[in-house]
Coordinates of N, CA, C and O in Angstrom, one line a residue:
M112 N 61.3 36.6 -45.2 CA 61.4 35.8 -46.4 C 62.2 34.5 -46.0 O 63.4 34.4 -46.3
L113 N 61.6 33.6 -45.4 CA 62.2 32.4 -44.9 C 62.7 31.5 -46.1 O 63.7 30.9 -46.0
W114 N 61.9 31.5 -47.1 CA 62.2 30.6 -48.3 C 62.9 31.3 -49.4 O 63.2 30.7 -50.4
A115 N 63.2 32.5 -49.3 CA 63.9 33.3 -50.3 C 65.4 32.9 -50.3 O 66.0 32.7 -49.3
R116 N 66.0 32.8 -51.5 CA 67.4 32.5 -51.6 C 68.1 33.8 -51.9 O 67.7 34.6 -52.7
P117 N 69.3 34.0 -51.2 CA 70.0 35.3 -51.5 C 70.6 35.3 -52.9 O 71.1 34.3 -53.4
G118 N 70.4 36.4 -53.6 CA 71.0 36.5 -54.9 C 70.2 35.8 -56.0 O 70.6 35.6 -57.1
A119 N 69.0 35.4 -55.7 CA 68.1 34.7 -56.6 C 67.6 35.7 -57.6 O 67.3 36.9 -57.3
D120 N 67.4 35.3 -58.9 CA 66.9 36.1 -59.9 C 65.4 36.0 -59.9 O 64.8 35.0 -60.2
N121 N 64.7 37.1 -59.5 CA 63.3 37.1 -59.3 C 62.6 37.9 -60.4 O 61.5 38.5 -60.2
D122 N 63.1 37.8 -61.7 CA 62.4 38.5 -62.8 C 61.0 38.0 -63.0 O 60.1 38.7 -63.2
Q123 N 60.8 36.7 -63.0 CA 59.5 36.1 -63.3 C 58.6 36.2 -62.1 O 57.4 36.1 -62.3
K124 N 59.0 36.6 -61.0 CA 58.2 36.6 -59.8 C 57.6 38.0 -59.6 O 56.8 38.3 -58.8
D125 N 58.1 39.0 -60.4 CA 57.6 40.4 -60.2 C 56.1 40.6 -60.5 O 55.5 41.4 -59.9
D126 N 55.6 39.9 -61.5 CA 54.2 40.1 -61.9 C 53.3 39.1 -61.3 O 52.1 39.0 -61.7
V127 N 53.7 38.2 -60.4 CA 52.9 37.2 -59.8 C 52.5 37.7 -58.4 O 53.3 38.1 -57.6
P128 N 51.2 37.6 -58.1 CA 50.7 38.0 -56.8 C 51.4 37.1 -55.7 O 51.6 35.9 -55.9
W129 N 51.6 37.8 -54.6 CA 52.3 37.0 -53.5 C 51.5 35.9 -53.0 O 52.0 34.9 -52.5
T130 N 50.1 36.0 -53.1 CA 49.3 34.9 -52.6 C 49.5 33.6 -53.4 O 49.5 32.5 -52.8
L131 N 49.7 33.8 -54.7 CA 49.9 32.6 -55.5 C 51.3 32.0 -55.2 O 51.5 30.8 -55.2
R132 N 52.3 32.9 -55.0 CA 53.7 32.4 -54.7 C 53.6 31.5 -53.4 O 54.2 30.4 -53.3
Y133 N 53.0 32.1 -52.4 CA 53.0 31.4 -51.1 C 52.1 30.1 -51.2 O 52.3 29.1 -50.5
A134 N 51.0 30.2 -51.9 CA 50.1 29.1 -52.1 C 50.8 27.9 -52.8 O 50.7 26.8 -52.4
G135 N 51.6 28.3 -53.8 CA 52.3 27.2 -54.5 C 53.4 26.6 -53.7 O 53.5 25.3 -53.6
R136 N 54.1 27.4 -53.0 CA 55.2 26.9 -52.1 C 54.6 26.1 -50.9 O 55.1 25.0 -50.6
G137 N 53.6 26.6 -50.3 CA 53.0 26.0 -49.1 C 52.2 24.7 -49.5 O 52.4 23.7 -48.8
L138 N 51.4 24.7 -50.5 CA 50.7 23.5 -50.9 C 51.7 22.5 -51.4 O 51.5 21.3 -51.2
G139 N 52.8 22.9 -52.1 CA 53.8 21.9 -52.5 C 54.5 21.3 -51.4 O 54.7 20.0 -51.4
T140 N 54.8 22.0 -50.3 CA 55.5 21.5 -49.2 C 54.6 20.6 -48.4 O 54.9 19.4 -48.1
I141 N 53.4 21.1 -48.0 CA 52.5 20.3 -47.2 C 51.9 19.1 -48.0 O 51.8 18.0 -47.5
G142 N 51.6 19.4 -49.2 CA 51.0 18.3 -50.1 C 52.0 17.2 -50.3 O 51.6 16.0 -50.4
S143 N 53.3 17.5 -50.4 CA 54.3 16.4 -50.6 C 54.4 15.6 -49.4 O 54.6 14.4 -49.5
F144 N 54.4 16.2 -48.2 CA 54.4 15.4 -47.0 C 53.2 14.4 -46.9 O 53.4 13.2 -46.6
I145 N 52.1 15.0 -47.2 CA 50.9 14.1 -47.2 C 50.9 13.1 -48.3 O 50.5 11.9 -48.0
A146 N 51.5 13.4 -49.4 CA 51.6 12.4 -50.5 C 52.5 11.3 -50.1 O 52.2 10.1 -50.4
I147 N 53.6 11.6 -49.4 CA 54.5 10.5 -49.0 C 53.8 9.6 -48.0 O 53.9 8.4 -48.1
I148 N 53.1 10.2 -47.0 CA 52.5 9.4 -46.0 C 51.3 8.5 -46.6 O 51.2 7.3 -46.3
L149 N 50.5 9.1 -47.5 CA 49.4 8.4 -48.1 C 50.0 7.4 -49.1 O 49.3 6.3 -49.3
G150 N 51.1 7.7 -49.7 CA 51.7 6.7 -50.6 C 52.2 5.5 -49.8 O 52.1 4.3 -50.3
L151 N 52.7 5.7 -48.6 CA 53.0 4.5 -47.8 C 51.8 3.7 -47.4 O 51.9 2.5 -47.4
L152 N 50.7 4.4 -47.1 CA 49.5 3.6 -46.8 C 49.0 2.9 -48.0 O 48.4 1.8 -47.9
N153 N 49.2 3.5 -49.2 CA 48.7 2.9 -50.4 C 49.5 1.6 -50.7 O 49.0 0.7 -51.4
C154 N 50.8 1.6 -50.3 CA 51.6 0.4 -50.5 C 51.1 -0.8 -49.7 O 51.5 -1.9 -50.0
A155 N 50.3 -0.5 -48.7 CA 49.7 -1.7 -47.9 C 48.7 -2.5 -48.8 O 48.2 -3.5 -48.4
G156 N 48.4 -2.0 -50.0 CA 47.6 -2.7 -50.9 C 48.1 -4.1 -51.3 O 47.4 -4.9 -51.9
I157 N 49.4 -4.3 -51.1 CA 50.0 -5.6 -51.5 C 49.5 -6.7 -50.6 O 49.5 -7.9 -51.0
I158 N 48.9 -6.4 -49.5 CA 48.4 -7.4 -48.6 C 47.2 -8.1 -49.2 O 47.0 -9.3 -49.1
V159 N 46.4 -7.3 -50.0 CA 45.2 -7.9 -50.7 C 45.6 -8.1 -52.1 O 44.6 -8.2 -53.0
F160 N 46.8 -8.2 -52.5 CA 47.3 -8.5 -53.8 C 46.9 -7.5 -54.9 O 46.6 -7.8 -56.0
Q161 N 46.9 -6.2 -54.5 CA 46.7 -5.1 -55.4 C 48.1 -4.5 -55.8 O 48.6 -3.6 -55.3
V162 N 48.7 -5.1 -56.8 CA 50.0 -4.7 -57.3 C 50.0 -3.3 -57.9 O 50.9 -2.6 -57.7
N163 N 48.9 -3.0 -58.6 CA 48.8 -1.7 -59.2 C 48.8 -0.6 -58.1 O 49.4 0.5 -58.3
C164 N 48.2 -0.9 -57.0 CA 48.2 0.1 -55.9 C 49.5 0.2 -55.2 O 49.9 1.3 -54.7
L165 N 50.3 -0.9 -55.2 CA 51.6 -0.8 -54.6 C 52.5 0.1 -55.5 O 53.2 0.9 -55.0
I166 N 52.4 -0.1 -56.8 CA 53.2 0.7 -57.8 C 52.8 2.2 -57.7 O 53.6 3.1 -57.7
A167 N 51.5 2.4 -57.5 CA 51.0 3.8 -57.4 C 51.5 4.4 -56.1 O 51.8 5.6 -56.1
G168 N 51.5 3.6 -55.0 CA 52.0 4.2 -53.8 C 53.5 4.5 -53.8 O 53.9 5.6 -53.3
V169 N 54.3 3.7 -54.5 CA 55.7 3.9 -54.6 C 55.9 5.2 -55.5 O 56.7 6.1 -55.2
W170 N 55.2 5.3 -56.6 CA 55.2 6.4 -57.5 C 54.8 7.7 -56.7 O 55.5 8.7 -56.9
Q171 N 53.8 7.6 -55.9 CA 53.3 8.8 -55.2 C 54.4 9.2 -54.1 O 54.6 10.4 -53.9
M172 N 55.0 8.3 -53.5 CA 56.1 8.7 -52.5 C 57.3 9.3 -53.2 O 57.8 10.3 -52.8
L173 N 57.6 8.8 -54.4 CA 58.7 9.4 -55.2 C 58.3 10.8 -55.7 O 59.1 11.7 -55.6
A174 N 57.1 11.0 -56.1 CA 56.6 12.3 -56.6 C 56.6 13.2 -55.4 O 57.0 14.4 -55.5
G175 N 56.2 12.8 -54.2 CA 56.2 13.7 -53.0 C 57.6 14.1 -52.7 O 57.9 15.2 -52.3
F176 N 58.6 13.1 -52.8 CA 60.0 13.5 -52.5 C 60.5 14.5 -53.5 O 61.2 15.5 -53.1
I177 N 60.2 14.3 -54.7 CA 60.7 15.3 -55.7 C 60.1 16.7 -55.5 O 60.8 17.7 -55.6
V178 N 58.8 16.7 -55.2 CA 58.2 18.0 -54.9 C 58.8 18.7 -53.7 O 59.1 19.9 -53.7
I179 N 59.0 17.9 -52.7 CA 59.6 18.5 -51.4 C 61.0 19.0 -51.6 O 61.5 19.9 -51.1
V180 N 61.7 18.3 -52.5 CA 63.1 18.7 -52.8 C 63.1 20.0 -53.6 O 63.9 20.9 -53.3
C181 N 62.1 20.2 -54.5 CA 62.1 21.4 -55.2 C 61.5 22.6 -54.4 O 61.9 23.7 -54.6
E182 N 60.5 22.3 -53.6 CA 59.8 23.4 -52.9 C 60.4 23.7 -51.5 O 60.4 24.9 -51.2
A183 N 60.9 22.8 -50.8 CA 61.4 23.0 -49.5 C 62.7 22.2 -49.2 O 62.7 21.2 -48.6
P184 N 63.8 22.6 -49.8 CA 65.0 21.9 -49.7 C 65.6 21.8 -48.3 O 66.4 20.9 -47.9
C185 N 65.1 22.7 -47.4 CA 65.5 22.6 -46.0 C 65.0 21.4 -45.3 O 65.6 21.0 -44.3
C186 N 64.0 20.7 -45.8 CA 63.5 19.5 -45.2 C 64.4 18.3 -45.6 O 64.3 17.3 -44.9
C187 N 65.2 18.4 -46.6 CA 66.1 17.3 -47.0 C 67.6 17.8 -47.0 O 68.3 17.4 -47.9
F188 N 68.0 18.5 -46.0 CA 69.3 19.1 -46.0 C 70.4 18.0 -45.9 O 71.6 18.3 -46.2
F189 N 70.1 16.8 -45.4 CA 71.0 15.8 -45.2 C 71.4 15.1 -46.5 O 72.4 14.3 -46.5
I190 N 70.8 15.4 -47.6 CA 71.2 14.8 -48.9 C 72.0 15.9 -49.7 O 71.6 17.0 -49.8
D191 N 73.1 15.5 -50.3 CA 74.0 16.4 -50.9 C 73.5 17.2 -52.0 O 73.7 18.4 -52.1
Y192 N 72.9 16.5 -53.0 CA 72.5 17.2 -54.2 C 71.2 17.9 -54.2 O 70.8 18.5 -55.2
V193 N 70.5 18.0 -53.1 CA 69.2 18.6 -53.0 C 69.3 20.1 -53.2 O 68.4 20.6 -54.0
Q194 N 70.2 20.8 -52.7 CA 70.3 22.2 -52.9 C 70.6 22.6 -54.3 O 70.0 23.5 -54.9
A195 N 71.4 21.8 -55.0 CA 71.7 22.0 -56.4 C 70.5 21.8 -57.3 O 70.2 22.6 -58.2
L196 N 69.7 20.8 -57.0 CA 68.5 20.5 -57.8 C 67.5 21.6 -57.5 O 66.8 22.0 -58.4
S197 N 67.3 22.0 -56.3 CA 66.4 23.1 -55.9 C 66.8 24.4 -56.6 O 65.9 25.1 -57.1
D198 N 68.0 24.7 -56.6 CA 68.5 26.0 -57.3 C 68.2 25.9 -58.8 O 67.8 26.9 -59.4
K199 N 68.4 24.7 -59.4 CA 68.1 24.6 -60.8 C 66.7 24.7 -61.1 O 66.3 25.3 -62.1
M200 N 65.8 24.2 -60.3 CA 64.4 24.3 -60.5 C 63.9 25.7 -60.3 O 62.9 26.2 -60.9
E201 N 64.5 26.5 -59.4 CA 64.1 27.8 -59.1 C 64.4 28.7 -60.3 O 63.7 29.7 -60.5
G202 N 65.4 28.4 -61.1 CA 65.7 29.2 -62.2 C 64.9 28.9 -63.5 O 64.9 29.6 -64.5
R203 N 64.1 27.8 -63.4 CA 63.2 27.5 -64.5 C 61.9 28.3 -64.5 O 61.5 28.8 -63.5
P204 N 61.3 28.4 -65.7 CA 60.0 29.1 -65.7 C 58.9 28.3 -65.0 O 59.1 27.1 -64.8
Y205 N 57.9 29.0 -64.6 CA 56.8 28.4 -63.9 C 56.1 27.3 -64.6 O 55.7 26.3 -64.0
W206 N 56.0 27.4 -65.9 CA 55.3 26.3 -66.7 C 56.1 25.0 -66.6 O 55.5 24.0 -66.8
N207 N 57.4 25.1 -66.5 CA 58.2 23.8 -66.3 C 57.8 23.1 -65.0 O 57.7 21.9 -65.0
K208 N 57.7 23.9 -63.9 CA 57.3 23.3 -62.7 C 55.9 22.7 -62.8 O 55.6 21.7 -62.3
A209 N 55.0 23.5 -63.4 CA 53.6 23.0 -63.6 C 53.6 21.7 -64.4 O 52.9 20.8 -63.9
A210 N 54.3 21.6 -65.4 CA 54.3 20.4 -66.2 C 54.9 19.2 -65.5 O 54.4 18.1 -65.5
L211 N 56.0 19.5 -64.7 CA 56.6 18.4 -63.9 C 55.6 17.9 -62.8 O 55.4 16.7 -62.7
Y212 N 55.0 18.8 -62.1 CA 54.1 18.4 -61.0 C 52.9 17.7 -61.5 O 52.5 16.7 -60.9
I213 N 52.3 18.2 -62.6 CA 51.1 17.5 -63.1 C 51.5 16.2 -63.7 O 50.8 15.2 -63.5
G214 N 52.6 16.1 -64.4 CA 53.1 14.8 -64.9 C 53.4 13.8 -63.9 O 53.2 12.6 -64.1
L215 N 54.0 14.2 -62.8 CA 54.3 13.3 -61.7 C 53.0 12.8 -60.9 O 53.0 11.7 -60.4
S216 N 52.0 13.6 -60.9 CA 50.8 13.3 -60.1 C 49.8 12.4 -60.9 O 48.9 11.8 -60.3
L217 N 49.8 12.3 -62.2 CA 48.8 11.6 -62.9 C 48.9 10.1 -62.9 O 47.9 9.4 -62.8
P218 N 50.1 9.5 -63.0 CA 50.2 8.0 -63.1 C 49.5 7.3 -61.9 O 48.9 6.3 -62.1
P219 N 49.7 7.8 -60.6 CA 49.0 7.1 -59.5 C 47.5 7.0 -59.7 O 46.8 6.1 -59.3
F220 N 46.9 8.1 -60.3 CA 45.4 8.1 -60.5 C 45.0 6.9 -61.3 O 44.0 6.3 -61.1
F221 N 45.8 6.7 -62.4 CA 45.4 5.7 -63.4 C 45.7 4.3 -62.9 O 45.2 3.3 -63.3
L222 N 46.7 4.2 -62.0 CA 47.1 2.8 -61.5 C 46.2 2.3 -60.4 O 45.9 1.1 -60.4
C223 N 45.8 3.2 -59.6 CA 44.9 2.8 -58.5 C 43.7 3.7 -58.4 O 43.7 4.7 -57.6
L224 N 42.7 3.4 -59.1 CA 41.6 4.3 -59.3 C 40.7 4.4 -58.0 O 40.0 5.4 -57.8
V225 N 40.6 3.3 -57.3 CA 39.6 3.3 -56.2 C 40.1 3.8 -54.8 O 39.4 3.8 -53.9
S226 N 41.4 4.2 -54.8 CA 42.0 4.6 -53.5 C 41.8 6.0 -53.2 O 42.2 6.9 -54.0
V227 N 41.3 6.3 -52.0 CA 41.2 7.7 -51.6 C 42.5 8.3 -51.3 O 42.8 9.5 -51.5
S228 N 43.5 7.5 -50.8 CA 44.8 8.0 -50.5 C 45.5 8.4 -51.8 O 46.3 9.4 -51.7
T229 N 45.3 7.8 -52.9 CA 45.8 8.2 -54.2 C 45.2 9.5 -54.6 O 45.9 10.5 -55.1
L230 N 43.9 9.6 -54.4 CA 43.2 10.8 -54.8 C 43.7 12.1 -54.0 O 43.9 13.1 -54.6
L231 N 43.8 11.9 -52.7 CA 44.2 13.0 -51.9 C 45.7 13.3 -52.0 O 46.1 14.5 -52.2
G232 N 46.6 12.3 -52.0 CA 48.0 12.6 -52.1 C 48.4 13.1 -53.4 O 49.1 14.2 -53.5
S233 N 48.1 12.5 -54.5 CA 48.5 13.0 -55.8 C 47.6 14.2 -56.2 O 48.1 15.0 -57.0
G234 N 46.5 14.3 -55.6 CA 45.6 15.5 -55.9 C 46.3 16.8 -55.4 O 46.1 17.8 -56.0
M235 N 47.0 16.7 -54.3 CA 47.6 17.9 -53.7 C 48.8 18.3 -54.6 O 49.1 19.4 -54.8
I236 N 49.5 17.3 -55.1 CA 50.6 17.6 -56.0 C 50.1 18.1 -57.4 O 50.6 19.1 -57.9
F237 N 48.9 17.6 -57.8 CA 48.3 18.1 -59.0 C 47.8 19.6 -58.8 O 48.0 20.4 -59.7
A238 N 47.3 19.9 -57.6 CA 46.8 21.2 -57.4 C 48.0 22.2 -57.3 O 47.9 23.3 -57.7
T239 N 49.2 21.7 -56.8 CA 50.4 22.6 -56.9 C 50.8 22.9 -58.3 O 51.1 24.0 -58.6
G240 N 50.7 21.9 -59.2 CA 51.0 22.1 -60.6 C 50.0 23.1 -61.2 O 50.4 23.9 -62.0
I241 N 48.7 23.0 -60.8 CA 47.8 24.0 -61.3 C 48.1 25.4 -60.9 O 48.0 26.3 -61.7
I242 N 48.5 25.5 -59.7 CA 48.8 26.9 -59.2 C 50.0 27.4 -59.9 O 50.1 28.6 -60.3
Y243 N 51.0 26.6 -60.2 CA 52.2 27.0 -60.9 C 51.8 27.3 -62.4 O 52.4 28.2 -63.0
G244 N 50.8 26.6 -62.9 CA 50.3 26.9 -64.3 C 49.7 28.3 -64.3 O 49.8 29.0 -65.3
M245 N 48.9 28.6 -63.3 CA 48.3 29.9 -63.2 C 49.3 31.0 -63.1 O 49.2 32.1 -63.6
M246 N 50.4 30.7 -62.3 CA 51.5 31.7 -62.2 C 52.2 31.9 -63.6 O 52.6 33.0 -63.9
A247 N 52.2 30.8 -64.4 CA 52.9 31.0 -65.7 C 52.1 31.8 -66.6 O 52.6 32.5 -67.5
L248 N 50.7 31.8 -66.5 CA 49.9 32.6 -67.3 C 50.1 34.1 -67.1 O 49.9 34.9 -68.0
G249 N 50.4 34.4 -65.8 CA 50.6 35.8 -65.5 C 49.3 36.6 -65.2 O 48.3 36.0 -65.1
K250 N 49.5 37.9 -65.0 CA 48.4 38.8 -64.7 C 47.5 39.0 -65.9 O 47.9 38.9 -67.0
K251 N 46.2 39.3 -65.6 CA 45.3 39.6 -66.6 C 45.5 41.0 -67.1 O 46.0 41.9 -66.4
G252 N 45.3 41.2 -68.4 CA 45.6 42.5 -69.0 C 44.5 43.5 -68.6 O 43.4 43.2 -68.1
S253 N 44.8 44.8 -68.8 CA 43.9 45.8 -68.4 C 42.8 45.9 -69.5 O 42.8 45.2 -70.5
R254 N 41.8 46.6 -69.2 CA 40.6 46.7 -70.1 C 41.0 47.3 -71.4 O 40.6 46.9 -72.5
D255 N 41.9 48.3 -71.4 CA 42.4 48.9 -72.6 C 43.2 48.0 -73.5 O 43.1 48.0 -74.7
D256 N 44.0 47.2 -72.8 CA 44.8 46.2 -73.6 C 43.9 45.2 -74.3 O 44.1 44.8 -75.4
M257 N 42.9 44.7 -73.6 CA 42.0 43.7 -74.1 C 41.2 44.3 -75.3 O 40.9 43.7 -76.3
A258 N 40.7 45.6 -75.1 CA 40.0 46.2 -76.2 C 40.8 46.4 -77.4 O 40.4 46.3 -78.5
A259 N 42.1 46.7 -77.2 CA 43.0 46.9 -78.3 C 43.2 45.6 -79.1 O 43.3 45.6 -80.3
M260 N 43.4 44.5 -78.4 CA 43.6 43.2 -79.0 C 42.3 42.8 -79.7 O 42.4 42.2 -80.8
A261 N 41.1 43.1 -79.2 CA 39.9 42.7 -79.8 C 39.6 43.5 -81.0 O 39.0 43.0 -82.0
A262 N 40.1 44.7 -81.1 CA 39.9 45.6 -82.2 C 40.7 45.3 -83.4 O 40.6 45.9 -84.4
G263 N 41.6 44.4 -83.3 CA 42.5 44.0 -84.4 C 43.9 44.1 -84.0 O 44.8 43.8 -84.9
G264 N 44.2 44.5 -82.9 CA 45.6 44.5 -82.4 C 46.4 45.6 -83.0 O 47.6 45.5 -83.1
T265 N 45.8 46.6 -83.6 CA 46.6 47.7 -84.2 C 47.3 48.6 -83.1 O 48.3 49.1 -83.4
T266 N 46.7 48.7 -82.0 CA 47.3 49.4 -80.9 C 48.1 48.4 -80.0 O 47.6 47.4 -79.6
P267 N 49.4 48.7 -79.8 CA 50.2 47.8 -78.9 C 49.6 47.8 -77.5 O 49.1 48.8 -77.0
P268 N 49.7 46.6 -76.9 CA 49.2 46.5 -75.5 C 50.0 47.5 -74.6 O 51.2 47.6 -74.7
G269 N 49.2 48.2 -73.7 CA 49.8 49.1 -72.8 C 49.8 50.5 -73.3 O 49.9 51.5 -72.6
A270 N 49.6 50.7 -74.6 CA 49.5 52.1 -75.2 C 48.1 52.6 -75.1 O 47.1 51.9 -75.0
P271 N 48.0 53.9 -75.0 CA 46.6 54.5 -74.9 C 45.9 54.3 -76.2 O 46.4 54.3 -77.2
M272 N 44.6 54.2 -76.0 CA 43.7 54.0 -77.2 C 43.5 55.3 -77.9 O 43.4 56.3 -77.3
P273 N 43.5 55.2 -79.3 CA 43.2 56.5 -80.0 C 41.8 56.9 -79.8 O 40.9 56.1 -79.6
A274 N 41.6 58.2 -79.9 CA 40.2 58.8 -79.6 C 39.3 58.4 -80.7 O 38.1 58.4 -80.5
S275 N 39.8 58.1 -81.9 CA 38.9 57.8 -83.1 C 38.3 56.4 -83.0 O 37.4 56.1 -83.7
Q276 N 38.8 55.6 -82.1 CA 38.4 54.2 -82.0 C 37.2 54.1 -81.0 O 37.3 54.5 -79.9
D277 N 36.1 53.6 -81.5 CA 34.9 53.5 -80.7 C 34.8 52.1 -80.0 O 34.9 51.1 -80.6
H278 N 34.7 52.1 -78.7 CA 34.7 50.9 -77.9 C 33.3 50.2 -77.9 O 33.2 49.1 -77.5
N279 N 32.3 50.9 -78.4 CA 30.9 50.4 -78.4 C 30.6 49.7 -79.7 O 29.5 49.2 -79.8
V280 N 31.5 49.6 -80.6 CA 31.2 48.9 -81.9 C 31.4 47.4 -81.6 O 32.3 47.0 -81.0
T281 N 30.4 46.6 -82.1 CA 30.6 45.2 -82.0 C 31.7 44.7 -82.9 O 32.0 45.3 -83.9
L282 N 32.2 43.5 -82.6 CA 33.3 43.0 -83.4 C 32.9 42.5 -84.7 O 33.6 42.5 -85.7
M283 N 31.6 42.0 -84.8 CA 31.1 41.4 -86.1 C 29.7 41.9 -86.3 O 28.8 41.7 -85.5
E284 N 29.5 42.6 -87.4 CA 28.2 43.1 -87.7 C 27.7 42.4 -88.9 O 28.4 42.0 -89.8
D285 N 26.4 42.2 -88.9 CA 25.7 41.5 -90.0 C 25.6 42.5 -91.2 O 25.0 43.5 -91.2
P286 N 26.3 42.1 -92.4 CA 26.2 43.0 -93.5 C 24.9 43.1 -94.2 O 24.6 44.0 -95.0
D287 N 24.0 42.2 -93.9 CA 22.6 42.2 -94.6 C 21.7 43.1 -93.8 O 20.6 43.4 -94.4
V288 N 22.0 43.5 -92.7 CA 21.1 44.4 -91.9 C 21.6 45.8 -92.0 O 22.7 46.2 -91.7
W289 N 20.7 46.7 -92.5 CA 21.0 48.1 -92.7 C 20.7 48.8 -91.4 O 19.5 48.7 -90.9
R290 N 21.6 49.6 -90.9 CA 21.4 50.4 -89.7 C 21.7 51.8 -90.0 O 22.8 52.1 -90.4
P291 N 20.8 52.7 -89.8 CA 21.1 54.1 -90.0 C 22.1 54.6 -88.9 O 22.0 54.2 -87.7
N292 N 22.9 55.5 -89.2 CA 23.9 56.1 -88.3 C 23.3 57.3 -87.6 O 22.7 58.1 -87.9

């Protein structure tokens, strides 16, 4: 566990598959490096007087830096406040990270629409936000839990279904059609 912090509270991570955890952390780290490099290339748009692409490139580099600070603070160990910011973000729910990453990645798209470097760089940060959003949703419920919720929610999720409840009944029947039992 190279990226695990000692004494970290992992309550929210218990129900998340390990593949999503590593995908979010890995894509965030690699994607932020790529976003910084492509943001720098995007800043070269000032040569042809594309000020919007310059602003998008600076925004993309800033977004890449924020993501790398949150996901891999070991890459920025020379800055004092990085570990404190990373620890604060680790304690937040997954949907906070998803909202932050998606919010950081959208402005460059709208500022410089024709640039492939904006699409790739900010797109990787956006994909990281999507992964964290999927992690915030959690695991899918079991078949019994979903059937209980569809039947009206009388049975609490996780509880066994009563024998009197028929799973083959449709949720909505036409009252005008008579069906013999």
